[in-house]
PDB file of C-alpha atoms and ligand atoms in Angstrom:
ATOM      1  CA  UNK A 358       7.440 -17.698 -15.363  1.00 89.00           C
ATOM      2  CA  UNK A 359       8.457 -15.334 -12.586  1.00 97.00           C
ATOM      3  CA  UNK A 360       6.050 -14.035  -9.985  1.00 98.00           C
ATOM      4  CA  UNK A 361       5.857 -10.521  -8.549  1.00 98.00           C
ATOM      5  CA  UNK A 362       3.742  -9.857  -5.470  1.00 98.00           C
ATOM      6  CA  UNK A 363       2.481  -6.312  -5.086  1.00 98.00           C
ATOM      7  CA  UNK A 364       1.084  -4.763  -1.917  1.00 98.00           C
ATOM      8  CA  UNK A 365      -1.895  -2.377  -1.992  1.00 98.00           C
ATOM      9  CA  UNK A 366      -1.817   0.214   0.843  1.00 98.00           C
ATOM     10  CA  UNK A 367       0.820   2.883   0.283  1.00 98.00           C
ATOM     11  CA  UNK A 368       2.285   0.798  -2.562  1.00 98.00           C
ATOM     12  CA  UNK A 369      -0.322   1.233  -5.327  1.00 98.00           C
ATOM     13  CA  UNK A 370      -3.023   3.036  -3.282  1.00 98.00           C
ATOM     14  CA  UNK A 371      -2.553   6.207  -1.253  1.00 98.00           C
ATOM     15  CA  UNK A 372      -3.545   5.117   2.256  1.00 98.00           C
ATOM     16  CA  UNK A 373      -1.836   8.072   3.974  1.00 98.00           C
ATOM     17  CA  UNK A 374      -3.754  10.692   2.026  1.00 98.00           C
ATOM     18  CA  UNK A 375      -6.995   8.709   2.287  1.00 98.00           C
ATOM     19  CA  UNK A 376      -6.726   8.654   6.064  1.00 98.00           C
ATOM     20  CA  UNK A 377      -5.747  12.347   6.092  1.00 98.00           C
ATOM     21  CA  UNK A 378      -8.799  13.272   4.003  1.00 98.00           C
ATOM     22  CA  UNK A 379     -11.012  11.263   6.338  1.00 98.00           C
ATOM     23  CA  UNK A 380      -9.629  13.089   9.384  1.00 98.00           C
ATOM     24  CA  UNK A 381     -10.344  16.423   7.654  1.00 97.00           C
ATOM     25  CA  UNK A 382     -13.915  15.318   6.884  1.00 97.00           C
ATOM     26  CA  UNK A 383     -14.336  14.539  10.563  1.00 97.00           C
ATOM     27  CA  UNK A 384     -13.677  18.201  11.293  1.00 96.00           C
ATOM     28  CA  UNK A 385     -10.007  18.210  12.308  1.00 95.00           C
ATOM     29  CA  UNK A 386      -8.481  21.159  10.447  1.00 95.00           C
ATOM     30  CA  UNK A 387      -4.884  21.679   9.409  1.00 94.00           C
ATOM     31  CA  UNK A 388      -4.084  23.982  12.309  1.00 93.00           C
ATOM     32  CA  UNK A 389      -5.064  21.399  14.861  1.00 92.00           C
ATOM     33  CA  UNK A 390      -3.851  18.335  12.920  1.00 94.00           C
ATOM     34  CA  UNK A 391      -1.281  18.996  10.162  1.00 96.00           C
ATOM     35  CA  UNK A 392      -1.107  15.196   9.497  1.00 97.00           C
ATOM     36  CA  UNK A 393       2.461  15.316   8.078  1.00 96.00           C
ATOM     37  CA  UNK A 394       4.052  12.512   6.057  1.00 95.00           C
ATOM     38  CA  UNK A 395       4.859   9.808   8.624  1.00 95.00           C
ATOM     39  CA  UNK A 396       8.535   9.138   9.193  1.00 94.00           C
ATOM     40  CA  UNK A 397       7.911   5.676  10.695  1.00 95.00           C
ATOM     41  CA  UNK A 398       5.716   2.822   9.447  1.00 95.00           C
ATOM     42  CA  UNK A 399       3.977   3.025  12.815  1.00 95.00           C
ATOM     43  CA  UNK A 400       1.922   6.181  12.205  1.00 94.00           C
ATOM     44  CA  UNK A 401       1.511   6.778  15.942  1.00 96.00           C
ATOM     45  CA  UNK A 402       5.218   7.739  16.047  1.00 95.00           C
ATOM     46  CA  UNK A 403       4.525  10.773  13.836  1.00 91.00           C
ATOM     47  CA  UNK A 404       3.430  14.004  15.530  1.00 93.00           C
ATOM     48  CA  UNK A 405       0.512  16.073  14.301  1.00 95.00           C
ATOM     49  CA  UNK A 406      -2.028  13.287  13.755  1.00 97.00           C
ATOM     50  CA  UNK A 407      -5.052  12.839  16.065  1.00 97.00           C
ATOM     51  CA  UNK A 408      -3.645   9.463  17.180  1.00 97.00           C
ATOM     52  CA  UNK A 409      -0.009  10.514  17.696  1.00 96.00           C
ATOM     53  CA  UNK A 410       1.574   8.507  20.494  1.00 97.00           C
ATOM     54  CA  UNK A 411      -1.570   6.435  21.020  1.00 97.00           C
ATOM     55  CA  UNK A 412      -1.842   3.020  19.274  1.00 97.00           C
ATOM     56  CA  UNK A 413      -5.409   2.504  20.527  1.00 98.00           C
ATOM     57  CA  UNK A 414      -6.442   5.823  19.011  1.00 98.00           C
ATOM     58  CA  UNK A 415      -4.816   4.845  15.712  1.00 98.00           C
ATOM     59  CA  UNK A 416      -6.809   1.587  15.673  1.00 97.00           C
ATOM     60  CA  UNK A 417      -9.964   3.567  16.419  1.00 98.00           C
ATOM     61  CA  UNK A 418      -9.348   5.991  13.546  1.00 98.00           C
ATOM     62  CA  UNK A 419      -8.298   3.266  11.105  1.00 98.00           C
ATOM     63  CA  UNK A 420     -11.316   1.108  11.983  1.00 98.00           C
ATOM     64  CA  UNK A 421     -13.724   4.011  11.638  1.00 98.00           C
ATOM     65  CA  UNK A 422     -12.202   5.157   8.321  1.00 98.00           C
ATOM     66  CA  UNK A 423     -12.392   1.618   6.879  1.00 98.00           C
ATOM     67  CA  UNK A 424     -16.002   1.229   8.058  1.00 97.00           C
ATOM     68  CA  UNK A 425     -16.769   4.500   6.267  1.00 97.00           C
ATOM     69  CA  UNK A 426     -15.263   3.277   2.982  1.00 97.00           C
ATOM     70  CA  UNK A 427     -11.545   4.182   3.101  1.00 98.00           C
ATOM     71  CA  UNK A 428     -10.596   1.144   0.988  1.00 98.00           C
ATOM     72  CA  UNK A 429     -12.952   2.269  -1.758  1.00 97.00           C
ATOM     73  CA  UNK A 430     -11.783   5.872  -1.680  1.00 97.00           C
ATOM     74  CA  UNK A 431      -7.983   5.644  -1.689  1.00 98.00           C
ATOM     75  CA  UNK A 432      -6.450   7.175  -4.810  1.00 98.00           C
ATOM     76  CA  UNK A 433      -4.249   4.957  -6.981  1.00 98.00           C
ATOM     77  CA  UNK A 434      -0.702   6.215  -7.479  1.00 98.00           C
ATOM     78  CA  UNK A 435      -0.040   7.658 -10.936  1.00 98.00           C
ATOM     79  CA  UNK A 436       1.213   5.106 -13.422  1.00 98.00           C
ATOM     80  CA  UNK A 437       0.726   2.068 -11.187  1.00 98.00           C
ATOM     81  CA  UNK A 438      -1.978   0.365 -13.287  1.00 98.00           C
ATOM     82  CA  UNK A 439       0.009   0.977 -16.479  1.00 98.00           C
ATOM     83  CA  UNK A 440       3.149  -0.451 -14.846  1.00 98.00           C
ATOM     84  CA  UNK A 441       1.305  -3.629 -13.829  1.00 98.00           C
ATOM     85  CA  UNK A 442       0.047  -3.994 -17.402  1.00 97.00           C
ATOM     86  CA  UNK A 443       3.608  -3.726 -18.677  1.00 97.00           C
ATOM     87  CA  UNK A 444       4.829  -6.308 -16.175  1.00 97.00           C
ATOM     88  CA  UNK A 445       2.066  -8.709 -17.222  1.00 96.00           C
ATOM     89  CA  UNK A 446       2.897  -8.165 -20.900  1.00 96.00           C
ATOM     90  CA  UNK A 447       6.576  -8.783 -20.145  1.00 96.00           C
ATOM     91  CA  UNK A 448       5.629 -12.232 -18.830  1.00 96.00           C
ATOM     92  CA  UNK A 449       5.357 -11.583 -15.096  1.00 98.00           C
ATOM     93  CA  UNK A 450       2.761 -13.408 -13.045  1.00 98.00           C
ATOM     94  CA  UNK A 451       1.279 -10.402 -11.217  1.00 98.00           C
ATOM     95  CA  UNK A 452      -0.174 -11.228  -7.794  1.00 98.00           C
ATOM     96  CA  UNK A 453      -1.829  -8.564  -5.662  1.00 98.00           C
ATOM     97  CA  UNK A 454      -0.908  -9.293  -2.053  1.00 98.00           C
ATOM     98  CA  UNK A 455      -2.425  -7.418   0.857  1.00 98.00           C
ATOM     99  CA  UNK A 456      -2.335  -7.886   4.574  1.00 97.00           C
ATOM    100  CA  UNK A 457      -5.671  -6.087   5.019  1.00 98.00           C
ATOM    101  CA  UNK A 458      -7.477  -8.027   7.738  1.00 95.00           C
ATOM    102  CA  UNK A 459     -10.588  -5.877   7.757  1.00 97.00           C
ATOM    103  CA  UNK A 460     -11.851  -5.822   4.176  1.00 96.00           C
ATOM    104  CA  UNK A 461     -15.190  -7.333   5.129  1.00 90.00           C
ATOM    105  CA  UNK A 462     -16.978  -6.081   2.022  1.00 92.00           C
ATOM    106  CA  UNK A 463     -14.425  -7.204  -0.571  1.00 95.00           C
ATOM    107  CA  UNK A 464     -13.690  -3.605  -1.469  1.00 97.00           C
ATOM    108  CA  UNK A 465     -10.074  -4.281  -2.437  1.00 98.00           C
ATOM    109  CA  UNK A 466     -10.750  -6.368  -5.512  1.00 97.00           C
ATOM    110  CA  UNK A 467     -13.565  -4.081  -6.672  1.00 98.00           C
ATOM    111  CA  UNK A 468     -11.220  -1.106  -6.211  1.00 98.00           C
ATOM    112  CA  UNK A 469      -8.545  -2.837  -8.288  1.00 98.00           C
ATOM    113  CA  UNK A 470     -10.940  -3.564 -11.147  1.00 98.00           C
ATOM    114  CA  UNK A 471     -12.538  -0.103 -11.009  1.00 98.00           C
ATOM    115  CA  UNK A 472      -9.144   1.559 -11.234  1.00 98.00           C
ATOM    116  CA  UNK A 473      -7.994  -0.518 -14.196  1.00 98.00           C
ATOM    117  CA  UNK A 474      -5.577  -2.862 -12.416  1.00 98.00           C
ATOM    118  CA  UNK A 475      -5.103  -6.181 -14.225  1.00 96.00           C
ATOM    119  CA  UNK A 476      -3.693  -9.000 -12.132  1.00 97.00           C
ATOM    120  CA  UNK A 477      -3.245 -12.751 -12.346  1.00 97.00           C
ATOM    121  CA  UNK A 478      -3.946 -13.579  -8.728  1.00 98.00           C
ATOM    122  CA  UNK A 479      -4.985 -12.122  -5.395  1.00 97.00           C
ATOM    123  CA  UNK A 480      -3.679 -12.974  -1.942  1.00 98.00           C
ATOM    124  CA  UNK A 481      -4.872 -11.702   1.429  1.00 97.00           C
ATOM    125  CA  UNK A 482      -2.790 -12.644   4.463  1.00 97.00           C
ATOM    126  CA  UNK A 483       0.748 -12.952   5.798  1.00 97.00           C
ATOM    127  CA  UNK A 484       3.084 -12.237   2.898  1.00 97.00           C
ATOM    128  CA  UNK A 485       6.187 -13.540   4.631  1.00 97.00           C
ATOM    129  CA  UNK A 486       5.061 -17.151   4.011  1.00 97.00           C
ATOM    130  CA  UNK A 487       5.087 -16.547   0.228  1.00 97.00           C
ATOM    131  CA  UNK A 488       8.074 -17.176  -2.032  1.00 97.00           C
ATOM    132  CA  UNK A 489       7.669 -14.917  -5.071  1.00 98.00           C
ATOM    133  CA  UNK A 490      10.658 -13.853  -7.168  1.00 98.00           C
ATOM    134  CA  UNK A 491       9.951 -10.201  -6.342  1.00 98.00           C
ATOM    135  CA  UNK A 492       7.956  -8.344  -3.685  1.00 98.00           C
ATOM    136  CA  UNK A 493       6.955  -4.692  -4.005  1.00 98.00           C
ATOM    137  CA  UNK A 494       5.828  -3.389  -0.608  1.00 98.00           C
ATOM    138  CA  UNK A 495       6.190  -0.430   1.742  1.00 98.00           C
ATOM    139  CA  UNK A 496       6.365  -2.205   5.116  1.00 98.00           C
ATOM    140  CA  UNK A 497       9.987  -2.284   6.335  1.00 98.00           C
ATOM    141  CA  UNK A 498       9.553  -5.438   8.464  1.00 97.00           C
ATOM    142  CA  UNK A 499       8.068  -7.357   5.520  1.00 98.00           C
ATOM    143  CA  UNK A 500      10.792  -6.116   3.163  1.00 98.00           C
ATOM    144  CA  UNK A 501      13.449  -7.221   5.661  1.00 98.00           C
ATOM    145  CA  UNK A 502      11.903 -10.676   6.139  1.00 98.00           C
ATOM    146  CA  UNK A 503      11.607 -11.262   2.410  1.00 98.00           C
ATOM    147  CA  UNK A 504      15.076  -9.911   1.574  1.00 98.00           C
ATOM    148  CA  UNK A 505      16.484 -12.273   4.221  1.00 98.00           C
ATOM    149  CA  UNK A 506      14.953 -15.172   2.256  1.00 97.00           C
ATOM    150  CA  UNK A 507      16.743 -14.025  -0.901  1.00 97.00           C
ATOM    151  CA  UNK A 508      13.658 -12.504  -2.516  1.00 98.00           C
ATOM    152  CA  UNK A 509      14.209  -9.355  -4.567  1.00 98.00           C
ATOM    153  CA  UNK A 510      12.394  -6.451  -2.915  1.00 98.00           C
ATOM    154  CA  UNK A 511      11.412  -3.005  -4.191  1.00 98.00           C
ATOM    155  CA  UNK A 512       9.710  -0.217  -2.326  1.00 98.00           C
ATOM    156  CA  UNK A 513       8.306   3.264  -2.918  1.00 98.00           C
ATOM    157  CA  UNK A 514      10.211   6.259  -1.578  1.00 96.00           C
ATOM    158  CA  UNK A 515       8.094   7.084   1.479  1.00 97.00           C
ATOM    159  CA  UNK A 516      10.218   8.594   4.264  1.00 96.00           C
ATOM    160  CA  UNK A 517       9.540   5.590   6.506  1.00 97.00           C
ATOM    161  CA  UNK A 518      10.783   2.933   4.071  1.00 94.00           C
ATOM    162  CA  UNK A 519      13.637   4.742   2.344  1.00 89.00           C
ATOM    163  CA  UNK A 520      16.259   2.857   4.344  1.00 93.00           C
ATOM    164  CA  UNK A 521      14.502  -0.537   4.075  1.00 97.00           C
ATOM    165  CA  UNK A 522      16.204  -3.314   2.079  1.00 97.00           C
ATOM    166  CA  UNK A 523      15.875  -3.311  -1.676  1.00 97.00           C
ATOM    167  CA  UNK A 524      15.689  -0.742  -4.380  1.00 97.00           C
ATOM    168  CA  UNK A 525      13.669   2.459  -4.014  1.00 97.00           C
ATOM    169  CA  UNK A 526      11.506   3.719  -6.856  1.00 98.00           C
ATOM    170  CA  UNK A 527      10.003   7.193  -7.027  1.00 97.00           C
ATOM    171  CA  UNK A 528       7.627   6.677  -9.941  1.00 98.00           C
ATOM    172  CA  UNK A 529       5.749   3.531 -10.927  1.00 98.00           C
ATOM    173  CA  UNK A 530       6.877   4.017 -14.537  1.00 98.00           C
ATOM    174  CA  UNK A 531      10.372   3.030 -13.388  1.00 98.00           C
ATOM    175  CA  UNK A 532       9.330  -0.382 -12.035  1.00 98.00           C
ATOM    176  CA  UNK A 533       8.979  -2.306 -15.348  1.00 98.00           C
ATOM    177  CA  UNK A 534      12.366  -0.896 -16.378  1.00 97.00           C
ATOM    178  CA  UNK A 535      13.961  -2.079 -13.128  1.00 97.00           C
ATOM    179  CA  UNK A 536      12.442  -5.582 -13.299  1.00 97.00           C
ATOM    180  CA  UNK A 537      12.677  -6.186 -17.060  1.00 94.00           C
ATOM    181  CA  UNK A 538      11.259  -9.321 -18.664  1.00 88.00           C
ATOM    182  CA  UNK A 539      10.281 -12.480 -16.775  1.00 85.00           C
ATOM    183  CA  UNK A 540      10.781 -15.052 -19.483  1.00 73.00           C
TER     184      UNK A 540
HETATM  185 MG1  LIG B1242       1.389  -1.405   2.457  1.00 58.21          MG
END
Protein backbone atom coordinates (compact mmCIF):
# COMPACT_ATOMS: atom_id res chain seq x y z
CA UNK A 1 0.00 0.00 0.00
CA UNK A 2 1.27 3.47 -0.84
CA UNK A 3 1.13 6.36 1.58
CA UNK A 4 0.26 9.99 0.82
CA UNK A 5 0.92 12.67 3.42
CA UNK A 6 -1.26 15.75 3.17
CA UNK A 7 -0.60 19.10 4.83
CA UNK A 8 -3.41 21.18 6.34
CA UNK A 9 -2.72 24.96 6.22
CA UNK A 10 -3.04 26.37 2.72
CA UNK A 11 -3.17 22.82 1.33
CA UNK A 12 -6.67 21.66 2.37
CA UNK A 13 -7.60 24.62 4.63
CA UNK A 14 -7.54 28.29 3.66
CA UNK A 15 -5.11 29.79 6.18
CA UNK A 16 -4.50 32.96 4.14
CA UNK A 17 -8.16 33.93 4.00
CA UNK A 18 -8.71 32.91 7.63
CA UNK A 19 -5.95 35.24 8.76
CA UNK A 20 -7.25 37.98 6.44
CA UNK A 21 -10.77 37.68 7.89
CA UNK A 22 -9.33 37.85 11.40
CA UNK A 23 -7.42 41.04 10.57
CA UNK A 24 -10.65 42.57 9.20
CA UNK A 25 -12.52 41.60 12.39
CA UNK A 26 -9.83 43.39 14.36
CA UNK A 27 -10.81 46.59 12.57
CA UNK A 28 -8.17 46.86 9.84
CA UNK A 29 -10.11 47.78 6.69
CA UNK A 30 -9.18 47.14 3.08
CA UNK A 31 -7.91 50.66 2.50
CA UNK A 32 -5.39 50.41 5.28
CA UNK A 33 -4.55 46.71 4.82
CA UNK A 34 -5.41 45.20 1.41
CA UNK A 35 -3.88 41.85 2.58
CA UNK A 36 -3.02 40.67 -0.98
CA UNK A 37 -2.17 37.08 -1.89
CA UNK A 38 1.37 36.56 -0.56
CA UNK A 39 4.04 36.03 -3.18
CA UNK A 40 6.47 34.40 -0.71
CA UNK A 41 5.87 31.65 1.86
CA UNK A 42 7.16 34.12 4.44
CA UNK A 43 4.08 36.36 4.66
CA UNK A 44 6.13 39.24 6.09
CA UNK A 45 7.68 39.66 2.61
CA UNK A 46 4.29 40.64 1.18
CA UNK A 47 3.26 44.30 1.38
CA UNK A 48 -0.16 45.41 2.56
CA UNK A 49 -0.50 43.19 5.64
CA UNK A 50 -0.29 44.63 9.18
CA UNK A 51 2.90 42.61 9.77
CA UNK A 52 4.66 43.37 6.46
CA UNK A 53 8.42 43.45 6.94
CA UNK A 54 8.15 42.52 10.62
CA UNK A 55 8.51 38.83 11.62
CA UNK A 56 7.74 39.60 15.28
CA UNK A 57 4.49 41.28 14.26
CA UNK A 58 3.58 38.27 12.12
CA UNK A 59 4.12 35.96 15.11
CA UNK A 60 1.97 38.27 17.23
CA UNK A 61 -0.88 38.23 14.70
CA UNK A 62 -0.64 34.49 14.07
CA UNK A 63 -0.56 33.71 17.80
CA UNK A 64 -3.52 35.96 18.52
CA UNK A 65 -5.56 34.57 15.59
CA UNK A 66 -4.88 30.96 16.69
CA UNK A 67 -5.79 31.79 20.30
CA UNK A 68 -9.06 33.23 18.98
CA UNK A 69 -9.91 30.05 17.05
CA UNK A 70 -8.31 30.43 13.59
CA UNK A 71 -7.74 26.67 13.28
CA UNK A 72 -11.43 26.03 13.84
CA UNK A 73 -12.55 28.71 11.41
CA UNK A 74 -10.43 28.14 8.30
CA UNK A 75 -12.53 27.17 5.28
CA UNK A 76 -11.74 23.86 3.57
CA UNK A 77 -10.83 24.14 -0.11
CA UNK A 78 -13.57 22.98 -2.48
CA UNK A 79 -13.34 19.32 -3.37
CA UNK A 80 -10.55 18.47 -0.93
CA UNK A 81 -12.57 16.11 1.30
CA UNK A 82 -14.02 14.34 -1.75
CA UNK A 83 -10.52 13.96 -3.24
CA UNK A 84 -9.21 12.37 -0.03
CA UNK A 85 -12.15 9.95 -0.09
CA UNK A 86 -11.27 8.98 -3.64
CA UNK A 87 -7.62 8.46 -2.73
CA UNK A 88 -8.61 6.25 0.20
CA UNK A 89 -10.96 4.24 -2.02
CA UNK A 90 -8.18 3.87 -4.60
CA UNK A 91 -6.06 2.16 -1.93
CA UNK A 92 -3.97 5.06 -0.65
CA UNK A 93 -3.03 5.24 3.01
CA UNK A 94 -4.06 8.85 3.68
CA UNK A 95 -2.07 10.55 6.45
CA UNK A 96 -2.81 14.11 7.51
CA UNK A 97 0.52 15.75 8.31
CA UNK A 98 0.77 19.19 9.85
CA UNK A 99 3.60 21.19 11.28
CA UNK A 100 1.24 23.19 13.51
CA UNK A 101 3.12 23.63 16.79
CA UNK A 102 0.41 25.60 18.54
CA UNK A 103 -2.74 23.50 18.31
CA UNK A 104 -3.10 23.29 22.07
CA UNK A 105 -6.81 22.46 21.97
CA UNK A 106 -6.67 19.69 19.36
CA UNK A 107 -8.69 21.80 16.96
CA UNK A 108 -7.10 20.29 13.85
CA UNK A 109 -8.53 16.81 14.18
CA UNK A 110 -11.96 18.11 15.20
CA UNK A 111 -11.88 20.44 12.18
CA UNK A 112 -11.03 17.52 9.90
CA UNK A 113 -13.90 15.39 11.20
CA UNK A 114 -16.37 18.29 11.18
CA UNK A 115 -15.56 19.07 7.57
CA UNK A 116 -15.94 15.48 6.40
CA UNK A 117 -12.27 14.57 5.95
CA UNK A 118 -11.61 10.83 6.27
CA UNK A 119 -8.02 9.86 6.97
CA UNK A 120 -6.06 6.80 8.04
CA UNK A 121 -3.54 8.54 10.25
CA UNK A 122 -2.53 11.88 11.71
CA UNK A 123 0.96 13.30 12.18
CA UNK A 124 2.00 16.53 13.86
CA UNK A 125 5.66 17.53 13.57
CA UNK A 126 8.60 17.78 11.19
CA UNK A 127 7.50 16.24 7.90
CA UNK A 128 10.98 16.02 6.43
CA UNK A 129 11.76 12.98 8.63
CA UNK A 130 8.87 11.04 7.03
CA UNK A 131 9.22 8.81 3.97
CA UNK A 132 5.79 8.65 2.31
CA UNK A 133 5.41 7.82 -1.38
CA UNK A 134 3.78 11.21 -1.98
CA UNK A 135 3.62 14.53 -0.12
CA UNK A 136 1.05 17.22 -0.88
CA UNK A 137 2.13 20.49 0.74
CA UNK A 138 2.46 24.21 0.06
CA UNK A 139 5.75 24.98 1.83
CA UNK A 140 8.55 25.32 -0.75
CA UNK A 141 11.35 24.31 1.65
CA UNK A 142 9.50 21.12 2.64
CA UNK A 143 8.71 20.29 -0.99
CA UNK A 144 12.38 20.76 -1.89
CA UNK A 145 13.61 18.58 0.99
CA UNK A 146 11.19 15.79 0.16
CA UNK A 147 11.78 15.94 -3.61
CA UNK A 148 15.52 15.67 -2.90
CA UNK A 149 14.81 12.36 -1.12
CA UNK A 150 13.02 11.04 -4.21
CA UNK A 151 9.52 11.50 -2.81
CA UNK A 152 6.83 12.55 -5.28
CA UNK A 153 5.56 16.01 -4.35
CA UNK A 154 2.44 17.93 -5.38
CA UNK A 155 1.43 21.43 -4.43
CA UNK A 156 -1.46 23.86 -4.87
CA UNK A 157 -1.02 26.80 -7.22
CA UNK A 158 -0.46 29.60 -4.70
CA UNK A 159 1.82 32.30 -6.11
CA UNK A 160 4.50 31.50 -3.53
CA UNK A 161 4.81 27.79 -4.35
CA UNK A 162 4.24 27.78 -8.10
CA UNK A 163 7.94 27.34 -8.83
CA UNK A 164 8.52 24.76 -6.06
CA UNK A 165 9.43 21.19 -7.07
CA UNK A 166 6.68 18.84 -8.12
CA UNK A 167 3.45 19.10 -9.97
CA UNK A 168 1.03 21.99 -9.45
CA UNK A 169 -2.69 21.37 -9.15
CA UNK A 170 -5.34 24.07 -9.36
CA UNK A 171 -8.34 22.07 -8.18
CA UNK A 172 -8.44 19.23 -5.66
CA UNK A 173 -10.56 17.19 -8.09
CA UNK A 174 -7.43 16.81 -10.22
CA UNK A 175 -5.35 15.16 -7.47
CA UNK A 176 -6.85 11.62 -7.57
CA UNK A 177 -6.47 11.70 -11.36
CA UNK A 178 -2.80 12.69 -11.07
CA UNK A 179 -1.98 10.06 -8.42
CA UNK A 180 -4.13 7.18 -9.70
CA UNK A 181 -4.42 3.91 -7.80
CA UNK A 182 -2.07 2.80 -5.02
CA UNK A 183 -2.37 -0.94 -5.35
MG1 LIG B 1 0.89 24.42 4.76
